[in-house]
Coordinates of C-alpha atoms in Angstrom, one line a residue:
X9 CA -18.8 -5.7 60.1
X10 CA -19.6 -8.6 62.2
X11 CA -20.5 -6.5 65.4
X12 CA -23.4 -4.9 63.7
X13 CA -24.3 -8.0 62.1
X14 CA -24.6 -9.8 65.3
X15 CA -26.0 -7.0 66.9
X16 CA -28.8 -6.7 64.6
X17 CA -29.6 -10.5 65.1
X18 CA -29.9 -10.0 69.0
X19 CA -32.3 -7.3 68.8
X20 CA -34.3 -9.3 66.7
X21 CA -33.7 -12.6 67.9
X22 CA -37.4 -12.9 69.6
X23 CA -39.0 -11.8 66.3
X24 CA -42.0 -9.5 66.6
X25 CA -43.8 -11.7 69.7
X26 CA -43.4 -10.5 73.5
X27 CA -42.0 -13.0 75.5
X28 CA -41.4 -11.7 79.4
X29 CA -37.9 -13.3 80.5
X30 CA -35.5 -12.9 77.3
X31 CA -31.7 -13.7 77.9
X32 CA -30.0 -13.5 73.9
X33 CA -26.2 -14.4 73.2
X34 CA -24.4 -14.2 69.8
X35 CA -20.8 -14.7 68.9
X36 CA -18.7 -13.6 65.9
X37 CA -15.7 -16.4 65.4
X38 CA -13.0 -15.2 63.3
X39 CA -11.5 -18.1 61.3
X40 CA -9.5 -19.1 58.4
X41 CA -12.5 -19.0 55.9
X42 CA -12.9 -16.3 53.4
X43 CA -14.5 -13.3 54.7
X44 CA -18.2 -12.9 54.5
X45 CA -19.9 -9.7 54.1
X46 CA -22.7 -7.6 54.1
X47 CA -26.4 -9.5 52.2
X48 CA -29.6 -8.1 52.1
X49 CA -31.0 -8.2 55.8
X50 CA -27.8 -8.0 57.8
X51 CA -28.2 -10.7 60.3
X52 CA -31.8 -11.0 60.3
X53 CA -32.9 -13.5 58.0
X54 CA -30.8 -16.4 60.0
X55 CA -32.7 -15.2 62.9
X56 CA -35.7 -15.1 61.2
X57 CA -35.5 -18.6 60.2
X58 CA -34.6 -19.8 63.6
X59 CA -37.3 -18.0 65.3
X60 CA -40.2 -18.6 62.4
X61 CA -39.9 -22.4 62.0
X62 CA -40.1 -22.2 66.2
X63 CA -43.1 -20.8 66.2
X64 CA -44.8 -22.9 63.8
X65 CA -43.3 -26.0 65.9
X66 CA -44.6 -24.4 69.3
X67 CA -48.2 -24.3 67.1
X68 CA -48.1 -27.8 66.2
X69 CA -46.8 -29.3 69.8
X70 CA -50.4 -27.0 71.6
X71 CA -52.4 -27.8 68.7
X72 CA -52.8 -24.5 67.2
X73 CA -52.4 -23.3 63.5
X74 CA -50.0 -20.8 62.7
X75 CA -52.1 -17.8 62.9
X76 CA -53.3 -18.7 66.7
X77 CA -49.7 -18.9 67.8
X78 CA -48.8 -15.8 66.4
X79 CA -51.9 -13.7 67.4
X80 CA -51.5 -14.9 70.8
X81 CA -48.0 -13.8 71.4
X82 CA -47.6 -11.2 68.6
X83 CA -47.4 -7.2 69.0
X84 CA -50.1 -5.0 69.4
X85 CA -49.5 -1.3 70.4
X86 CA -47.5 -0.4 73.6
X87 CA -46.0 -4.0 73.5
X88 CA -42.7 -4.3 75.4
X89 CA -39.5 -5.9 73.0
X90 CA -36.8 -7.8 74.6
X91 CA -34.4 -4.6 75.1
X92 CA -37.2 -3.1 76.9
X93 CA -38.5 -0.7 74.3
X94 CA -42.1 0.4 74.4
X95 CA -43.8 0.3 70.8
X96 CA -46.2 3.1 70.9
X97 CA -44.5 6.2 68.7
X98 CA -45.6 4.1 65.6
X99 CA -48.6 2.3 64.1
X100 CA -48.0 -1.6 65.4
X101 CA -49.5 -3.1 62.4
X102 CA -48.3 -7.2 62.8
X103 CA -51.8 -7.9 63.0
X104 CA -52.7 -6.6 60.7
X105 CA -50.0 -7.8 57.3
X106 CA -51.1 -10.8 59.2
X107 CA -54.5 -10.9 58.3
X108 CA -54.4 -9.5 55.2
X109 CA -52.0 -12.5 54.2
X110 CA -54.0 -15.2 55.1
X111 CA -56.7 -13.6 53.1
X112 CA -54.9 -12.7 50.1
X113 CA -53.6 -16.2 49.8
X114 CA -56.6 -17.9 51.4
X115 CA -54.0 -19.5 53.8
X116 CA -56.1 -21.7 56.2
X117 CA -58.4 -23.5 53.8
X118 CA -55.1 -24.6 52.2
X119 CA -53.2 -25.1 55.4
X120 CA -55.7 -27.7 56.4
X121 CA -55.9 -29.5 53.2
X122 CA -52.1 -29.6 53.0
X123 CA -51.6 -31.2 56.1
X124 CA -54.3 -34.2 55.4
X125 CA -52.2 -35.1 52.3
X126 CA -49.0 -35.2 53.6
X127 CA -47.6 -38.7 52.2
X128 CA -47.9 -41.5 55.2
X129 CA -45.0 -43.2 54.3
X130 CA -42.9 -40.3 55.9
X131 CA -44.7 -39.7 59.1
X132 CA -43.8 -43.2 59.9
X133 CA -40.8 -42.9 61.8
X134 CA -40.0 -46.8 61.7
X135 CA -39.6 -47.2 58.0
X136 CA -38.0 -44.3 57.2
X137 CA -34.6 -45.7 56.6
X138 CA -36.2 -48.4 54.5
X139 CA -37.9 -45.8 52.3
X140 CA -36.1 -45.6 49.1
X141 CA -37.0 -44.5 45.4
X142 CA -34.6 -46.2 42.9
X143 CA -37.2 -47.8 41.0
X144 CA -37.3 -51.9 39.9
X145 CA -38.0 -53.0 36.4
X146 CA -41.4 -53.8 37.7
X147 CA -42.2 -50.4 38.9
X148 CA -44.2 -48.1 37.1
X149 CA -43.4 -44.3 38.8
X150 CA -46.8 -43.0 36.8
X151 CA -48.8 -44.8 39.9
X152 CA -46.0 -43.4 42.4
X153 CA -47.4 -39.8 44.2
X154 CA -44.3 -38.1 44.4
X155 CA -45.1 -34.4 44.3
X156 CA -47.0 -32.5 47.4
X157 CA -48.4 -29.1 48.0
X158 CA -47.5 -26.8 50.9
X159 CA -48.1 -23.5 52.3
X160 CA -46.2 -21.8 55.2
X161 CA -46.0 -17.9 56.7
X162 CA -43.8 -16.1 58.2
X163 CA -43.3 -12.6 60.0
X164 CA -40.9 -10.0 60.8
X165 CA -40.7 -7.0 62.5
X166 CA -37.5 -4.6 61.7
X167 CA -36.1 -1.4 62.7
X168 CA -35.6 1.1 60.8
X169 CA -32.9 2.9 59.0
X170 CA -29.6 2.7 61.5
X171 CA -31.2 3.2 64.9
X172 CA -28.3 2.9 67.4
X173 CA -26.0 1.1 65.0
X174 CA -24.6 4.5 64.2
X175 CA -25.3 8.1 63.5
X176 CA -28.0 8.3 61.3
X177 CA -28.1 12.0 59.2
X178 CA -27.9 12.9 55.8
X179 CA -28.2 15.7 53.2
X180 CA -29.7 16.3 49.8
X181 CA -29.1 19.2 47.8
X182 CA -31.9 21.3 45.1
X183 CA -31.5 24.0 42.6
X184 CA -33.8 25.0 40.4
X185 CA -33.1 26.6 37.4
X186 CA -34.4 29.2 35.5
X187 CA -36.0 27.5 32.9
X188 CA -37.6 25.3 35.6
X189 CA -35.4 22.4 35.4
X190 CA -34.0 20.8 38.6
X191 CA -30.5 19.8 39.8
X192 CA -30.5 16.8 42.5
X193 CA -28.2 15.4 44.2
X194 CA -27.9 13.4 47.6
X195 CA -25.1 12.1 49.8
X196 CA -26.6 8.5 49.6
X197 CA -25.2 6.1 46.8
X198 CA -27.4 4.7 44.0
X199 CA -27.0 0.9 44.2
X200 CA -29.7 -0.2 41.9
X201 CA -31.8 -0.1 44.2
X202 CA -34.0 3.2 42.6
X203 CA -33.2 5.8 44.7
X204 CA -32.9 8.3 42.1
X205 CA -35.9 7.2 41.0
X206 CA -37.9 7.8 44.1
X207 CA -35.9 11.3 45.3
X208 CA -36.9 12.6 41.9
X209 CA -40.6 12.1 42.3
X210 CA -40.6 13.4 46.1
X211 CA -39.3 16.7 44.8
X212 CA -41.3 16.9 41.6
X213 CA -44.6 15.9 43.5
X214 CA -44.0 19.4 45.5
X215 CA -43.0 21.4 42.7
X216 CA -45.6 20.1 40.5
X217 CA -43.6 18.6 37.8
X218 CA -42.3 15.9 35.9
X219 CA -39.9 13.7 37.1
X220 CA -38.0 13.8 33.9
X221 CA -37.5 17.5 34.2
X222 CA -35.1 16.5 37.5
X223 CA -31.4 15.8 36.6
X224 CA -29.6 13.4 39.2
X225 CA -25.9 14.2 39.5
X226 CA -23.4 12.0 40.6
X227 CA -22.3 11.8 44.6
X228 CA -18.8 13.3 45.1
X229 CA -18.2 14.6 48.5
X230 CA -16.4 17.5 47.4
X231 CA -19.7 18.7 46.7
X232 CA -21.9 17.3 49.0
X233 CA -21.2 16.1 53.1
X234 CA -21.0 12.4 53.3
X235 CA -24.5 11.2 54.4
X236 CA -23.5 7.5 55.6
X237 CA -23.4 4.4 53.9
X238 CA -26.4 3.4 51.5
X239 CA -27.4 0.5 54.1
X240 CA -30.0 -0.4 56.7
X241 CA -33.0 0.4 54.2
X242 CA -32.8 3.8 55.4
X243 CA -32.7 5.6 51.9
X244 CA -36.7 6.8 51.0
X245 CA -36.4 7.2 54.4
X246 CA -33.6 9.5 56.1
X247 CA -32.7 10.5 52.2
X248 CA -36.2 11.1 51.3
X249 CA -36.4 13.1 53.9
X250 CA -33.4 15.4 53.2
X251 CA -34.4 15.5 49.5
X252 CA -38.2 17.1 50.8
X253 CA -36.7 19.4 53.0
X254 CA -34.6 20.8 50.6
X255 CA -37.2 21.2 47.9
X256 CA -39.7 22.8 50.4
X257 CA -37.1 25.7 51.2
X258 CA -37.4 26.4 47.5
X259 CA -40.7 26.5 47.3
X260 CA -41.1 28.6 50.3
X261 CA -39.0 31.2 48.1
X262 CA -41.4 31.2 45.2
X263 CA -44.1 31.3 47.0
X264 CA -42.6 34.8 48.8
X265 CA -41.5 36.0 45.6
X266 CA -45.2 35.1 44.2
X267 CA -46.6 37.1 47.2
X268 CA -44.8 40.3 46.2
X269 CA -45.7 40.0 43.0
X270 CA -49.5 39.4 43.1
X271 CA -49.5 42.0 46.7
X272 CA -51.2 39.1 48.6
X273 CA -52.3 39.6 51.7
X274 CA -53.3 37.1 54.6
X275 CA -53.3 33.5 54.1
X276 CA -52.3 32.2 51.0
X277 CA -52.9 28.8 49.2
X278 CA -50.5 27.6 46.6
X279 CA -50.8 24.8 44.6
X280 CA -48.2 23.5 42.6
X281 CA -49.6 21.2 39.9
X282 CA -49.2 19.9 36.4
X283 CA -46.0 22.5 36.0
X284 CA -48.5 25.6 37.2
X285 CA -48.9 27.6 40.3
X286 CA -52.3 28.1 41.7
X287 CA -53.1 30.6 44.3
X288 CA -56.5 29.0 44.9
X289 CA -57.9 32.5 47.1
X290 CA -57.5 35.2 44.1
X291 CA -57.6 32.0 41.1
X292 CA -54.8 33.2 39.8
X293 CA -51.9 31.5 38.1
X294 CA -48.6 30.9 36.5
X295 CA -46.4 28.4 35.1
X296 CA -43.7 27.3 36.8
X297 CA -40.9 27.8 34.7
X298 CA -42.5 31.4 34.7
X299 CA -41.9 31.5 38.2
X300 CA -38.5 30.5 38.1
X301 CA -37.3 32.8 35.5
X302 CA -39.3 35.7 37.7
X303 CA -37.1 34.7 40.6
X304 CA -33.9 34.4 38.5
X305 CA -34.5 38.0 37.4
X306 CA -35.0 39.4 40.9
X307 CA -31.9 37.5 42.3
X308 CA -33.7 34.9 44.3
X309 CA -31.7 32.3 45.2
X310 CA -33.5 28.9 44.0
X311 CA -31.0 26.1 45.5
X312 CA -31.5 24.8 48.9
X313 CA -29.7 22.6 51.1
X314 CA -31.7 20.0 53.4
X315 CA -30.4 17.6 56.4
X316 CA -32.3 15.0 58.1
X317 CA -31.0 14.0 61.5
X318 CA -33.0 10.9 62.9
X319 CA -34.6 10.5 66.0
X320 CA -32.0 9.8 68.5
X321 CA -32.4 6.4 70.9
X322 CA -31.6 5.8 74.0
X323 CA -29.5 2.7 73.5
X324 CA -27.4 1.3 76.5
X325 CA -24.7 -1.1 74.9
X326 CA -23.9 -2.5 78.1
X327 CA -26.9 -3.9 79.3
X328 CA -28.6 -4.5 75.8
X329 CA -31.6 -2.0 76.7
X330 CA -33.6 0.5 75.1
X331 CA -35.1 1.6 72.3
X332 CA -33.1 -0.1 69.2
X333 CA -34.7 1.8 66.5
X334 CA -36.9 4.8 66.5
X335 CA -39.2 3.3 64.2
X336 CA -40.2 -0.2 62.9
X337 CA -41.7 -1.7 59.5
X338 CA -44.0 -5.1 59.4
X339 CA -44.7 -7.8 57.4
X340 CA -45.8 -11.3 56.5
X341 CA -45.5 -13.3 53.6
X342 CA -46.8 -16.7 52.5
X343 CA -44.9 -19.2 51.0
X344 CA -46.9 -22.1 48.7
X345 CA -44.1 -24.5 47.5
X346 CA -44.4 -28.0 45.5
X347 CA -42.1 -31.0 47.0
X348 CA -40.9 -33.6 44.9
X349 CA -39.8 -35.8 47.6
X350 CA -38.5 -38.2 44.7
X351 CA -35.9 -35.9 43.5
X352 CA -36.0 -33.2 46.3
X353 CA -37.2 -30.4 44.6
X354 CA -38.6 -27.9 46.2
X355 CA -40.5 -25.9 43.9
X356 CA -41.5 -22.2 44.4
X357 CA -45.0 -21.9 43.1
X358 CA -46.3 -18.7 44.9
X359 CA -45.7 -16.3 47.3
X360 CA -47.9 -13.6 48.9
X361 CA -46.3 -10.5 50.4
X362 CA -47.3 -8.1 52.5
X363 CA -45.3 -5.1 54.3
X364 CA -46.5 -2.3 56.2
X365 CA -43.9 0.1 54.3
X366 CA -45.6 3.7 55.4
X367 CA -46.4 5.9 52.8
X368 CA -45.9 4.1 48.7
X369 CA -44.4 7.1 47.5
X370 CA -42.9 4.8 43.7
X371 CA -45.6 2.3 43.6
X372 CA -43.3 0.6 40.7
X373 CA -40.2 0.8 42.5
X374 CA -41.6 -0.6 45.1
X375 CA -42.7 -3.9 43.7
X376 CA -40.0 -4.4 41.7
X377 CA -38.0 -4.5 45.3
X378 CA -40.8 -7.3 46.7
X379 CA -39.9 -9.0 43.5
X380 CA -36.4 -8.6 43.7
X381 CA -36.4 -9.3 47.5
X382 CA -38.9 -12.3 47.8
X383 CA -36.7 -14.2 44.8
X384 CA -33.1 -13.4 46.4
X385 CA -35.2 -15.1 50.3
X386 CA -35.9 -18.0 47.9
X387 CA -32.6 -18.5 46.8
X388 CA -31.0 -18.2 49.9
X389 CA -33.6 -20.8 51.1
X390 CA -33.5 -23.9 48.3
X391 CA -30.3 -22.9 46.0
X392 CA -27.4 -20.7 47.7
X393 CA -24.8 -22.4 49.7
X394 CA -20.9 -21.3 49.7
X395 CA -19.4 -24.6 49.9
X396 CA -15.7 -23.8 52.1
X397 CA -13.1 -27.0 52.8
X398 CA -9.6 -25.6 54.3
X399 CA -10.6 -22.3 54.1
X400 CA -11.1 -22.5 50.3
X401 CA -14.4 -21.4 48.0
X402 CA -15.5 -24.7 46.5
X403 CA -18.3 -23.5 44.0
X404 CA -16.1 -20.6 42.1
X405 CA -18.8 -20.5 39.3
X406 CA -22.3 -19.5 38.8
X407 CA -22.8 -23.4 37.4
X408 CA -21.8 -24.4 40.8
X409 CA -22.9 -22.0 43.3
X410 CA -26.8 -21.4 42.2
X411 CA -29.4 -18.4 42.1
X412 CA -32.4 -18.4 41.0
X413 CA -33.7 -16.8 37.5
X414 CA -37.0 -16.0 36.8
X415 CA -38.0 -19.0 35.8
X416 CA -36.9 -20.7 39.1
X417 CA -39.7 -19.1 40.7
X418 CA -43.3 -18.6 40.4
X419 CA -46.1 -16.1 40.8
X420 CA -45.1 -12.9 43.5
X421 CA -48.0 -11.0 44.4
X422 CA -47.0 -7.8 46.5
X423 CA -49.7 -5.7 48.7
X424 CA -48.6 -2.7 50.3
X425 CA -50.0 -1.5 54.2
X426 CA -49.3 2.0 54.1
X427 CA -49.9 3.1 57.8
X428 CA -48.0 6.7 57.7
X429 CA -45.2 7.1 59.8
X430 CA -44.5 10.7 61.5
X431 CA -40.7 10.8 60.6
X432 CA -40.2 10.1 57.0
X433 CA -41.3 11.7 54.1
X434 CA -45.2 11.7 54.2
X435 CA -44.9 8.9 56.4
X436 CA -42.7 6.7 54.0
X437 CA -40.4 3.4 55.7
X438 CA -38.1 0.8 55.0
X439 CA -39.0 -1.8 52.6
X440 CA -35.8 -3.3 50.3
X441 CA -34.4 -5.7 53.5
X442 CA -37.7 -6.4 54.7
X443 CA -38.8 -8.2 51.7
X444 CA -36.4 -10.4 51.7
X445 CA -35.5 -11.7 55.4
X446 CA -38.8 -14.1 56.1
X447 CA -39.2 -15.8 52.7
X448 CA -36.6 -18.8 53.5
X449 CA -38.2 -18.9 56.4
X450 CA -41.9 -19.4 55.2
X451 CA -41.2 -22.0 52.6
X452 CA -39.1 -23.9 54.9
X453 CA -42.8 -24.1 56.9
X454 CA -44.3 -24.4 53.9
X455 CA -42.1 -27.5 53.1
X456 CA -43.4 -28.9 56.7
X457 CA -47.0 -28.5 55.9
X458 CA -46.2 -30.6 52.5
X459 CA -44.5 -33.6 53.4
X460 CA -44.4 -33.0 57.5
X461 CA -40.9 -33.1 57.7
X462 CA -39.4 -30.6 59.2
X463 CA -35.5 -29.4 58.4
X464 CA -32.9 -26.9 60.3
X465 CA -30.6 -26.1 58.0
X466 CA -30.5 -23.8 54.7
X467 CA -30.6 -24.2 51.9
X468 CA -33.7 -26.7 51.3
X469 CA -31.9 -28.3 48.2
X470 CA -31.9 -31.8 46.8
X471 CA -29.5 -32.5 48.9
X472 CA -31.2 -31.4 52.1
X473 CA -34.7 -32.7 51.1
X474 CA -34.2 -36.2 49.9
X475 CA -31.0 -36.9 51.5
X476 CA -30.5 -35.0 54.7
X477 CA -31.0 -36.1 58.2
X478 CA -34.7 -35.9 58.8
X479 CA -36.0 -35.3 62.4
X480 CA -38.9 -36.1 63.8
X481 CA -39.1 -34.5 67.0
X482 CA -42.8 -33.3 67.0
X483 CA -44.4 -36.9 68.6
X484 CA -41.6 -36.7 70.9
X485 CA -42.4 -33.2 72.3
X486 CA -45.8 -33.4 72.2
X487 CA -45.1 -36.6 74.7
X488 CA -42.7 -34.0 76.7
X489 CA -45.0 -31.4 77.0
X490 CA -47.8 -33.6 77.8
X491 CA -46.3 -35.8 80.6
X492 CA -44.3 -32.0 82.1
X493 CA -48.3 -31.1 82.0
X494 CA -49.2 -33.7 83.7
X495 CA -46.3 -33.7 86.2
X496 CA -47.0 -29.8 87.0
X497 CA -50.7 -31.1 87.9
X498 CA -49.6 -33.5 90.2
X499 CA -47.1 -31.0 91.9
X500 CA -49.5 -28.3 92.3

């Protein structure tokens, strides 16, 4: 899987900010360490962190906050990415999960008042090697400040679904029986992920019933085509799709059959609610599972087959150019974490999220993923490490290699920006890898803005915060860029 791991990562590797000469390498080693597979983002979220904690650097060395940096170099419609891709068949909307973060979260007030707090002992360079807090007999830590408060953001843009990774189709098939029950079933894989969940309610909001009344089946592909791997956050998406195309064949049918029955003529306008059919022109009705059993006695054929084929790109694999992914999803979160440079703890307390996700079509399933997603970024930020020596798994256990539980975390407070797209179901995106692929990367600036130490490698644990190599390269390219500055001047 490597290839389309790496892949991914080069595509993104200049985050969602135009930059005008872009040359991006990546290389997959092969090695005598266990194989590594396939995490929520796919080879974004290293990038992510790379790219995010550079931008807040860039901010601090010109003397801008985080929000000037990005607005100057961010996205805005008909911006040009790396592989030469013009964004303009989709709402650009990085601006805007931008500013509705920082208001949400009230990011720059707290920003500021971070930064003047940040402890003095470790902005002096000189005495950092002397610092030290093993405590003598005559030391009382009640008077020692140990714990400080920061707040960091970071952005993504992704593509969506599998874009040029692969070929990107799949099916979904609905019958209807005739006591107005429905059969579903879909060549995508539940994973736990809710998928059922949100097909379901896409064909009962056009039948106008309950989602309960829909019966899932199991995948077997004896008896429906394979529709590609469950990956790529592409399921409410290309699978959504499939599952509303199926379900709108069938209710062309009873809408015909409806027609005959009632001898309309001219435009019609059916409306399928609350498990009756409405034929708003005449006012007259009938229930659903009427209908059904009308068209089962007639011979109507209620079960429909639907395909979604995406959008195809233009990619050219051998110069790296075109368009990646026929669409693209945004979004920013903020990170506000609590460092105990004492122990090294890096605490969690809040995070803000915000993703331009389409059309909500399962409000609940949809913050449970921002839940799910934001904690899984946080623990691949301060807790998860696989620890390898010869090629062997140290950490074999769950005591050893850590996640975090709920408790591990603190408040998650999701916000949806629901700018329709024209290819998914009523405009619906990607969302489940999106939410997690920027969080390490905001509370590794939010950890900066706390205790102005800035770090390079995941995860932030105790380890990394209180004993890791700490660099302090900010004065020193501040100095570079002013004196290149200044040499530029002189040239010119």
């Amino acid at each position: 899987m490597s290839p389309f791991v790496t892949w991914r990562s080069v595509v993104q590797a200049t985050g969602p900010y135009q930059i005008e000469n872009v040359y991006t390498d990546i290389r997959a080693v092969y090695t005598n360490n266990p194989y590594t597979g396939a995490m929520r983002g796919f080879g974004s979220p290293q990038i992510i962190f790379a790219q995010e904690s550079l931008m807040d650097e860039i901010a601090e060395i010109l003397g801008l906050n985080p929000i000037e940096i990005r607005k100057i170099n961010g996205y805005r419609q008909n911006s040009i990415t790396a592989s030469n891709q013009k964004l303009s068949e989709h709402e650009v909307s990085l601006f805007e999960v931008i500013d509705k973060a920082v208001t949400e979260s009230d990011f720059l007030k707290k920003y500021e008042k971070n930064k003047k707090s940040i402890p003095k002992q470790l902005l002096d360079n000189s005495k950092l090697e002397q610092r030290q807090f093993i405590l003598k007999d005559t030391d009382f830590p009640i008077d020692l400040k140990t714990k400080f408060q920061g707040i960091g953001l970071a952005c993504s843009f992704r593509g969506c679904s599998l874009g040029a990774e692969g070929v990107d189709a799949t099916g979904a098939m609905v019958s209807v029986q005739n006591d107005g029950s429905v059969y579903l079933l879909s060549g995508l894989a539940e994973n736990g992920q809710g998928l059922r969940t949100t097909f379901s309610i896409i064909v009962a909001e056009i039948l106008g019933i309950n989602p309960e009344d829909i019966y899932y089946l199991g995948q077997d592909t004896g008896t429906i085509p394979d529709g590609g791997p469950t990956v790529a956050s592409r399921s409410t998406l290309v699978g959504g799709e499939a599952s509303k195309n199926a379900t709108e064949k069938v209710r062309k049918r009873i809408e015909n059959i409806l027609i005959k029955e009632w001898h309309l003529k001219g435009k019609t306008n059916f409306v399928f609610e609350n498990y009756q059919i409405l034929e708003k022109n005449i006012q007259k009705k009938i229930s659903f599972s009427d209908a059904c059993m009308l068209a089962y006695q007639k011979g109507i054929n209620l079960a429909a087959y639907g395909w979604f084929k995406a959008p195809d790109v233009s990619w050219d694999e051998k110069k790296g150019q075109g368009p990646a992914y026929f669409t693209y999803v945004y979004g920013c979160q903020i990170a506000e974490v609590e460092v105990d440079i004492s122990t090294g703890k890096v605490f969690v307390e809040n995070i803000t999220a915000i993703h331009d996700i389409g059309k909500v079509i399962n409000k609940l399933g949809a913050e449970g993923q921002v839940y799910g997603g934001t904690t899984m970024g946080a623990g691949y930020g301060i807790m998860e490490e696989i620890i390898v020596n010869k090629g062997k798994i140290q950490n074999l256990n769950y005591d050893q290699y850590l996640i975090p539980t709920s408790l591990d975390i603190g408040k998650i407070n999701p916000f949806f920006v629901e700018n329709r797209d024209k290819f998914g179901p009523w405009g619906a995106k990607s969302l489940g890898e999106p939410t997690m692929e920027i969080t390490a990367a905001a509370i590794n600036n939010a950890v900066y803005n706390a205790i102005g130490k800035r770090y390079y490698n995941l995860p932030l644990d105790l380890e990394q915060i209180k004993l890791g190599k700490c660099l302090y390269e900010i004065h020193r390219r501040k100095e570079f860029a002013t004196k290149s500055h200044k040499i530029s001047q002189k040239k010119s």
